[in-house]
Amino acid sequence: MSFELPKLKYAYDALEPYIDAKTMEIHHTKHHAAYTDKLNAAINGTKAESLTIEEILKNISGYPEIVRNNGGGYYNHNLFWNFLSPKGGGEPKGKIADAIKTYFGTFEKFKDEFSAAALNRFGSGWAWLIENNGKLKVISTPNQDNPLMDVALVKGKPLLALDVWEHAYYLKYQNKRADYIAAFWNLVNWEEVENQFLS
Ligand code: MN
């Protein structure tokens, strides 16, 4: 069994003007595709071939670095595309909105904390909203690490993710990562965030 690059649920230009079509196309067909291919090549003929990506990530310290980097890249982008939607943005509703208020005070405070985590991640990495033992937390990870990995400093179930690698924004935003982060809030698929929370 090998891992497959998922199709996006929207067109490459559907997230304009917040994320441009060229960035989306390269990000999906080059970057995500490369993580997928390299993961498959790295596990070819090993026991990992019969495991789910989550099972691999949970024990990632037992694998070579190439599996950590490309397995993380494969999984993180699968999540990321689904956390974006042309119909996204605004404020969450329902149980996830209540949980955000419980753990961050207000939606604005949550947004500020998540944005700061994304902005302050030095170099390449990700910002996350995670759930751990029923509690919500904002964290960030370097490179393609994620909160499922046994090597993560803080572990939990990913509820929302933002890619802050330069390849995610440089064509449109160049060095202005803060502008990309601000634009991201217009795309957040809160239904998907709630699905993750309730799953
Ligand atoms: Mn990326």
PDB file of C-alpha atoms and ligand atoms in Angstrom:
ATOM      1  CA  MET A   1       0.000   0.000   0.000  1.00  0.00           C
ATOM      2  CA  SER A   2       1.259   3.484  -0.722  1.00  0.00           C
ATOM      3  CA  PHE A   3       0.053   6.894   0.314  1.00  0.00           C
ATOM      4  CA  GLU A   4      -1.795   8.986  -2.243  1.00  0.00           C
ATOM      5  CA  LEU A   5      -1.791  12.690  -2.869  1.00  0.00           C
ATOM      6  CA  PRO A   6      -5.378  13.780  -2.126  1.00  0.00           C
ATOM      7  CA  LYS A   7      -7.368  15.914  -4.529  1.00  0.00           C
ATOM      8  CA  LEU A   8      -8.355  19.360  -3.285  1.00  0.00           C
ATOM      9  CA  LYS A   9     -12.055  20.031  -2.682  1.00  0.00           C
ATOM     10  CA  TYR A  10     -11.783  23.423  -4.436  1.00  0.00           C
ATOM     11  CA  ALA A  11      -9.987  24.904  -7.438  1.00  0.00           C
ATOM     12  CA  TYR A  12      -6.500  26.377  -7.155  1.00  0.00           C
ATOM     13  CA  ASP A  13      -7.899  29.867  -7.719  1.00  0.00           C
ATOM     14  CA  ALA A  14     -10.801  29.433  -5.279  1.00  0.00           C
ATOM     15  CA  LEU A  15      -8.918  30.962  -2.339  1.00  0.00           C
ATOM     16  CA  GLU A  16      -8.088  34.191  -4.194  1.00  0.00           C
ATOM     17  CA  PRO A  17      -7.329  36.898  -3.242  1.00  0.00           C
ATOM     18  CA  TYR A  18      -6.072  35.530   0.091  1.00  0.00           C
ATOM     19  CA  ILE A  19      -3.950  32.716  -1.335  1.00  0.00           C
ATOM     20  CA  ASP A  20      -3.122  32.998  -5.023  1.00  0.00           C
ATOM     21  CA  ALA A  21      -3.721  30.227  -7.568  1.00  0.00           C
ATOM     22  CA  LYS A  22      -0.046  29.816  -8.516  1.00  0.00           C
ATOM     23  CA  THR A  23       0.986  29.292  -4.897  1.00  0.00           C
ATOM     24  CA  MET A  24      -1.791  26.734  -4.401  1.00  0.00           C
ATOM     25  CA  GLU A  25      -0.885  24.845  -7.567  1.00  0.00           C
ATOM     26  CA  ILE A  26       2.842  24.645  -6.774  1.00  0.00           C
ATOM     27  CA  HIS A  27       2.164  23.872  -3.128  1.00  0.00           C
ATOM     28  CA  HIS A  28      -0.102  20.936  -3.997  1.00  0.00           C
ATOM     29  CA  THR A  29       1.418  19.522  -7.209  1.00  0.00           C
ATOM     30  CA  LYS A  30       5.085  20.053  -6.298  1.00  0.00           C
ATOM     31  CA  HIS A  31       5.579  20.304  -2.534  1.00  0.00           C
ATOM     32  CA  HIS A  32       2.813  18.032  -1.252  1.00  0.00           C
ATOM     33  CA  ALA A  33       3.372  15.618  -4.138  1.00  0.00           C
ATOM     34  CA  ALA A  34       7.091  15.437  -3.332  1.00  0.00           C
ATOM     35  CA  TYR A  35       6.453  14.691   0.362  1.00  0.00           C
ATOM     36  CA  THR A  36       4.066  11.927  -0.710  1.00  0.00           C
ATOM     37  CA  ASP A  37       6.478  10.389  -3.229  1.00  0.00           C
ATOM     38  CA  LYS A  38       9.459  10.574  -0.870  1.00  0.00           C
ATOM     39  CA  LEU A  39       7.463   9.043   1.994  1.00  0.00           C
ATOM     40  CA  ASN A  40       6.408   6.154  -0.255  1.00  0.00           C
ATOM     41  CA  ALA A  41       9.976   5.637  -1.480  1.00  0.00           C
ATOM     42  CA  ALA A  42      11.328   5.717   2.093  1.00  0.00           C
ATOM     43  CA  ILE A  43       8.924   3.056   3.415  1.00  0.00           C
ATOM     44  CA  ASN A  44       8.917   0.879   0.300  1.00  0.00           C
ATOM     45  CA  GLY A  45       9.504  -2.734   1.347  1.00  0.00           C
ATOM     46  CA  THR A  46       9.358  -1.977   5.097  1.00  0.00           C
ATOM     47  CA  LYS A  47       6.742  -2.860   7.733  1.00  0.00           C
ATOM     48  CA  ALA A  48       5.534   0.755   7.661  1.00  0.00           C
ATOM     49  CA  GLU A  49       3.832   0.005   4.348  1.00  0.00           C
ATOM     50  CA  SER A  50       1.020  -1.751   6.193  1.00  0.00           C
ATOM     51  CA  LEU A  51       0.520   1.068   8.735  1.00  0.00           C
ATOM     52  CA  THR A  52      -1.638   4.182   8.668  1.00  0.00           C
ATOM     53  CA  ILE A  53       0.130   7.529   8.568  1.00  0.00           C
ATOM     54  CA  GLU A  54      -1.085   8.210  12.124  1.00  0.00           C
ATOM     55  CA  GLU A  55       0.488   4.941  13.344  1.00  0.00           C
ATOM     56  CA  ILE A  56       3.790   5.902  11.739  1.00  0.00           C
ATOM     57  CA  LEU A  57       3.749   9.428  13.208  1.00  0.00           C
ATOM     58  CA  LYS A  58       2.970   8.217  16.739  1.00  0.00           C
ATOM     59  CA  ASN A  59       6.216   6.224  16.741  1.00  0.00           C
ATOM     60  CA  ILE A  60       8.254   8.524  14.536  1.00  0.00           C
ATOM     61  CA  SER A  61      11.316   8.428  16.803  1.00  0.00           C
ATOM     62  CA  GLY A  62      11.842   4.859  15.573  1.00  0.00           C
ATOM     63  CA  TYR A  63      12.114   5.892  11.918  1.00  0.00           C
ATOM     64  CA  PRO A  64      14.806   7.573   9.813  1.00  0.00           C
ATOM     65  CA  GLU A  65      14.645  11.352   9.497  1.00  0.00           C
ATOM     66  CA  ILE A  66      13.445  11.089   5.883  1.00  0.00           C
ATOM     67  CA  VAL A  67      10.214   9.468   7.148  1.00  0.00           C
ATOM     68  CA  ARG A  68       9.787  12.138   9.839  1.00  0.00           C
ATOM     69  CA  ASN A  69      10.173  14.959   7.309  1.00  0.00           C
ATOM     70  CA  ASN A  70       8.127  13.502   4.481  1.00  0.00           C
ATOM     71  CA  GLY A  71       5.566  11.645   6.598  1.00  0.00           C
ATOM     72  CA  GLY A  72       4.944  14.891   8.477  1.00  0.00           C
ATOM     73  CA  GLY A  73       4.773  16.821   5.215  1.00  0.00           C
ATOM     74  CA  TYR A  74       2.323  14.324   3.740  1.00  0.00           C
ATOM     75  CA  TYR A  75       0.008  14.340   6.777  1.00  0.00           C
ATOM     76  CA  ASN A  76       0.185  18.063   7.609  1.00  0.00           C
ATOM     77  CA  HIS A  77      -0.830  19.140   4.117  1.00  0.00           C
ATOM     78  CA  ASN A  78      -3.709  16.610   4.022  1.00  0.00           C
ATOM     79  CA  LEU A  79      -5.084  18.422   7.058  1.00  0.00           C
ATOM     80  CA  PHE A  80      -4.198  21.914   5.901  1.00  0.00           C
ATOM     81  CA  TRP A  81      -6.150  21.798   2.613  1.00  0.00           C
ATOM     82  CA  ASN A  82      -9.279  20.775   4.493  1.00  0.00           C
ATOM     83  CA  PHE A  83      -8.892  23.588   7.013  1.00  0.00           C
ATOM     84  CA  LEU A  84      -9.173  26.077   4.135  1.00  0.00           C
ATOM     85  CA  SER A  85     -12.351  26.867   2.232  1.00  0.00           C
ATOM     86  CA  PRO A  86     -13.516  29.528  -0.213  1.00  0.00           C
ATOM     87  CA  LYS A  87     -16.590  29.730   2.043  1.00  0.00           C
ATOM     88  CA  GLY A  88     -14.504  29.910   5.231  1.00  0.00           C
ATOM     89  CA  GLY A  89     -13.655  32.721   7.584  1.00  0.00           C
ATOM     90  CA  GLY A  90     -15.693  34.525  10.189  1.00  0.00           C
ATOM     91  CA  GLU A  91     -16.126  33.109  13.669  1.00  0.00           C
ATOM     92  CA  PRO A  92     -16.705  29.519  14.727  1.00  0.00           C
ATOM     93  CA  LYS A  93     -20.100  28.346  15.972  1.00  0.00           C
ATOM     94  CA  GLY A  94     -21.270  25.521  18.163  1.00  0.00           C
ATOM     95  CA  LYS A  95     -19.168  23.405  20.500  1.00  0.00           C
ATOM     96  CA  ILE A  96     -15.802  24.480  19.120  1.00  0.00           C
ATOM     97  CA  ALA A  97     -16.763  28.150  19.672  1.00  0.00           C
ATOM     98  CA  ASP A  98     -17.688  27.345  23.275  1.00  0.00           C
ATOM     99  CA  ALA A  99     -14.405  25.478  23.828  1.00  0.00           C
ATOM    100  CA  ILE A 100     -12.371  28.359  22.377  1.00  0.00           C
ATOM    101  CA  LYS A 101     -14.117  30.774  24.760  1.00  0.00           C
ATOM    102  CA  THR A 102     -13.467  28.445  27.688  1.00  0.00           C
ATOM    103  CA  TYR A 103      -9.728  28.111  27.038  1.00  0.00           C
ATOM    104  CA  PHE A 104      -8.832  31.486  25.505  1.00  0.00           C
ATOM    105  CA  GLY A 105     -11.460  33.866  26.941  1.00  0.00           C
ATOM    106  CA  THR A 106     -12.616  35.277  23.613  1.00  0.00           C
ATOM    107  CA  PHE A 107     -12.309  34.380  19.941  1.00  0.00           C
ATOM    108  CA  GLU A 108     -10.113  37.468  19.454  1.00  0.00           C
ATOM    109  CA  LYS A 109      -7.692  36.303  22.137  1.00  0.00           C
ATOM    110  CA  PHE A 110      -7.471  32.882  20.516  1.00  0.00           C
ATOM    111  CA  LYS A 111      -6.849  34.479  17.131  1.00  0.00           C
ATOM    112  CA  ASP A 112      -4.082  36.671  18.574  1.00  0.00           C
ATOM    113  CA  GLU A 113      -2.376  33.715  20.260  1.00  0.00           C
ATOM    114  CA  PHE A 114      -2.554  31.531  17.154  1.00  0.00           C
ATOM    115  CA  SER A 115      -1.332  34.384  14.916  1.00  0.00           C
ATOM    116  CA  ALA A 116       1.591  35.055  17.279  1.00  0.00           C
ATOM    117  CA  ALA A 117       2.554  31.362  17.266  1.00  0.00           C
ATOM    118  CA  ALA A 118       2.526  31.408  13.448  1.00  0.00           C
ATOM    119  CA  LEU A 119       4.475  34.663  13.232  1.00  0.00           C
ATOM    120  CA  ASN A 120       7.075  33.754  15.838  1.00  0.00           C
ATOM    121  CA  ARG A 121       7.891  30.273  14.541  1.00  0.00           C
ATOM    122  CA  PHE A 122      11.472  30.905  13.402  1.00  0.00           C
ATOM    123  CA  GLY A 123      12.199  29.523   9.947  1.00  0.00           C
ATOM    124  CA  SER A 124       9.878  26.846   8.576  1.00  0.00           C
ATOM    125  CA  GLY A 125       7.082  25.172  10.479  1.00  0.00           C
ATOM    126  CA  TRP A 126       3.454  25.143  11.480  1.00  0.00           C
ATOM    127  CA  ALA A 127       1.059  26.753  13.969  1.00  0.00           C
ATOM    128  CA  TRP A 128      -1.582  24.504  15.537  1.00  0.00           C
ATOM    129  CA  LEU A 129      -4.699  24.502  17.639  1.00  0.00           C
ATOM    130  CA  ILE A 130      -4.715  21.165  19.434  1.00  0.00           C
ATOM    131  CA  GLU A 131      -6.870  19.291  21.919  1.00  0.00           C
ATOM    132  CA  ASN A 132      -5.240  17.314  24.696  1.00  0.00           C
ATOM    133  CA  ASN A 133      -7.344  15.613  27.388  1.00  0.00           C
ATOM    134  CA  GLY A 134     -10.250  17.852  26.491  1.00  0.00           C
ATOM    135  CA  LYS A 135      -8.191  21.058  26.771  1.00  0.00           C
ATOM    136  CA  LEU A 136      -7.404  23.355  23.856  1.00  0.00           C
ATOM    137  CA  LYS A 137      -3.920  24.759  23.303  1.00  0.00           C
ATOM    138  CA  VAL A 138      -2.026  26.750  20.686  1.00  0.00           C
ATOM    139  CA  ILE A 139       1.431  25.469  19.787  1.00  0.00           C
ATOM    140  CA  SER A 140       3.896  25.563  16.912  1.00  0.00           C
ATOM    141  CA  THR A 141       6.248  22.942  15.501  1.00  0.00           C
ATOM    142  CA  PRO A 142       9.424  23.210  13.410  1.00  0.00           C
ATOM    143  CA  ASN A 143       9.859  21.842   9.882  1.00  0.00           C
ATOM    144  CA  GLN A 144       7.186  19.172   9.136  1.00  0.00           C
ATOM    145  CA  ASP A 145       6.806  18.003  12.721  1.00  0.00           C
ATOM    146  CA  ASN A 146       3.286  17.807  14.162  1.00  0.00           C
ATOM    147  CA  PRO A 147       1.552  17.188  17.497  1.00  0.00           C
ATOM    148  CA  LEU A 148       0.892  13.510  16.732  1.00  0.00           C
ATOM    149  CA  MET A 149       4.613  12.734  16.767  1.00  0.00           C
ATOM    150  CA  ASP A 150       6.138  11.135  19.843  1.00  0.00           C
ATOM    151  CA  VAL A 151       8.985  13.641  19.524  1.00  0.00           C
ATOM    152  CA  ALA A 152       6.646  16.661  19.795  1.00  0.00           C
ATOM    153  CA  LEU A 153       7.193  18.826  22.883  1.00  0.00           C
ATOM    154  CA  VAL A 154       3.413  19.162  23.279  1.00  0.00           C
ATOM    155  CA  LYS A 155       1.207  16.433  21.870  1.00  0.00           C
ATOM    156  CA  GLY A 156      -2.481  16.434  20.995  1.00  0.00           C
ATOM    157  CA  LYS A 157      -5.127  16.101  18.315  1.00  0.00           C
ATOM    158  CA  PRO A 158      -4.791  18.735  15.582  1.00  0.00           C
ATOM    159  CA  LEU A 159      -7.915  20.917  15.272  1.00  0.00           C
ATOM    160  CA  LEU A 160      -6.468  23.652  13.038  1.00  0.00           C
ATOM    161  CA  ALA A 161      -3.138  24.054  11.254  1.00  0.00           C
ATOM    162  CA  LEU A 162      -1.349  26.836   9.408  1.00  0.00           C
ATOM    163  CA  ASP A 163       1.643  26.229   7.172  1.00  0.00           C
ATOM    164  CA  VAL A 164       4.203  29.016   7.654  1.00  0.00           C
ATOM    165  CA  TRP A 165       6.890  27.678   5.332  1.00  0.00           C
ATOM    166  CA  GLU A 166       7.870  30.397   2.868  1.00  0.00           C
ATOM    167  CA  HIS A 167       6.609  28.184   0.001  1.00  0.00           C
ATOM    168  CA  ALA A 168       3.092  28.714   1.407  1.00  0.00           C
ATOM    169  CA  TYR A 169       3.123  32.491   0.892  1.00  0.00           C
ATOM    170  CA  TYR A 170       6.285  33.901  -0.662  1.00  0.00           C
ATOM    171  CA  LEU A 171       5.003  34.437  -4.248  1.00  0.00           C
ATOM    172  CA  LYS A 172       2.242  36.766  -3.077  1.00  0.00           C
ATOM    173  CA  TYR A 173       3.434  38.054   0.282  1.00  0.00           C
ATOM    174  CA  GLN A 174       7.258  37.804   0.036  1.00  0.00           C
ATOM    175  CA  ASN A 175       8.672  38.489   3.529  1.00  0.00           C
ATOM    176  CA  LYS A 176       5.330  39.690   4.949  1.00  0.00           C
ATOM    177  CA  ARG A 177       4.313  36.565   6.830  1.00  0.00           C
ATOM    178  CA  ALA A 178       2.013  38.636   9.056  1.00  0.00           C
ATOM    179  CA  ASP A 179      -0.101  39.639   6.035  1.00  0.00           C
ATOM    180  CA  TYR A 180      -0.448  35.976   4.991  1.00  0.00           C
ATOM    181  CA  ILE A 181      -1.517  35.055   8.527  1.00  0.00           C
ATOM    182  CA  ALA A 182      -4.088  37.862   8.554  1.00  0.00           C
ATOM    183  CA  ALA A 183      -5.435  36.669   5.181  1.00  0.00           C
ATOM    184  CA  PHE A 184      -5.686  33.064   6.449  1.00  0.00           C
ATOM    185  CA  TRP A 185      -8.482  34.012   8.857  1.00  0.00           C
ATOM    186  CA  ASN A 186     -10.729  34.718   5.851  1.00  0.00           C
ATOM    187  CA  LEU A 187     -10.401  31.076   4.764  1.00  0.00           C
ATOM    188  CA  VAL A 188     -10.667  29.007   7.945  1.00  0.00           C
ATOM    189  CA  ASN A 189     -13.132  26.146   7.490  1.00  0.00           C
ATOM    190  CA  TRP A 190     -14.686  26.166  10.961  1.00  0.00           C
ATOM    191  CA  GLU A 191     -16.971  23.238  10.119  1.00  0.00           C
ATOM    192  CA  GLU A 192     -13.867  21.104   9.548  1.00  0.00           C
ATOM    193  CA  VAL A 193     -12.326  22.385  12.794  1.00  0.00           C
ATOM    194  CA  GLU A 194     -15.479  21.352  14.652  1.00  0.00           C
ATOM    195  CA  ASN A 195     -15.484  17.960  12.887  1.00  0.00           C
ATOM    196  CA  GLN A 196     -11.958  17.341  14.136  1.00  0.00           C
ATOM    197  CA  PHE A 197     -12.912  18.499  17.633  1.00  0.00           C
ATOM    198  CA  LEU A 198     -15.917  16.174  17.817  1.00  0.00           C
ATOM    199  CA  SER A 199     -14.226  13.184  16.143  1.00  0.00           C
TER     200      SER A 199
HETATM  201 MN    MN B   1       3.680  23.465   2.752  1.00  0.00          MN
END
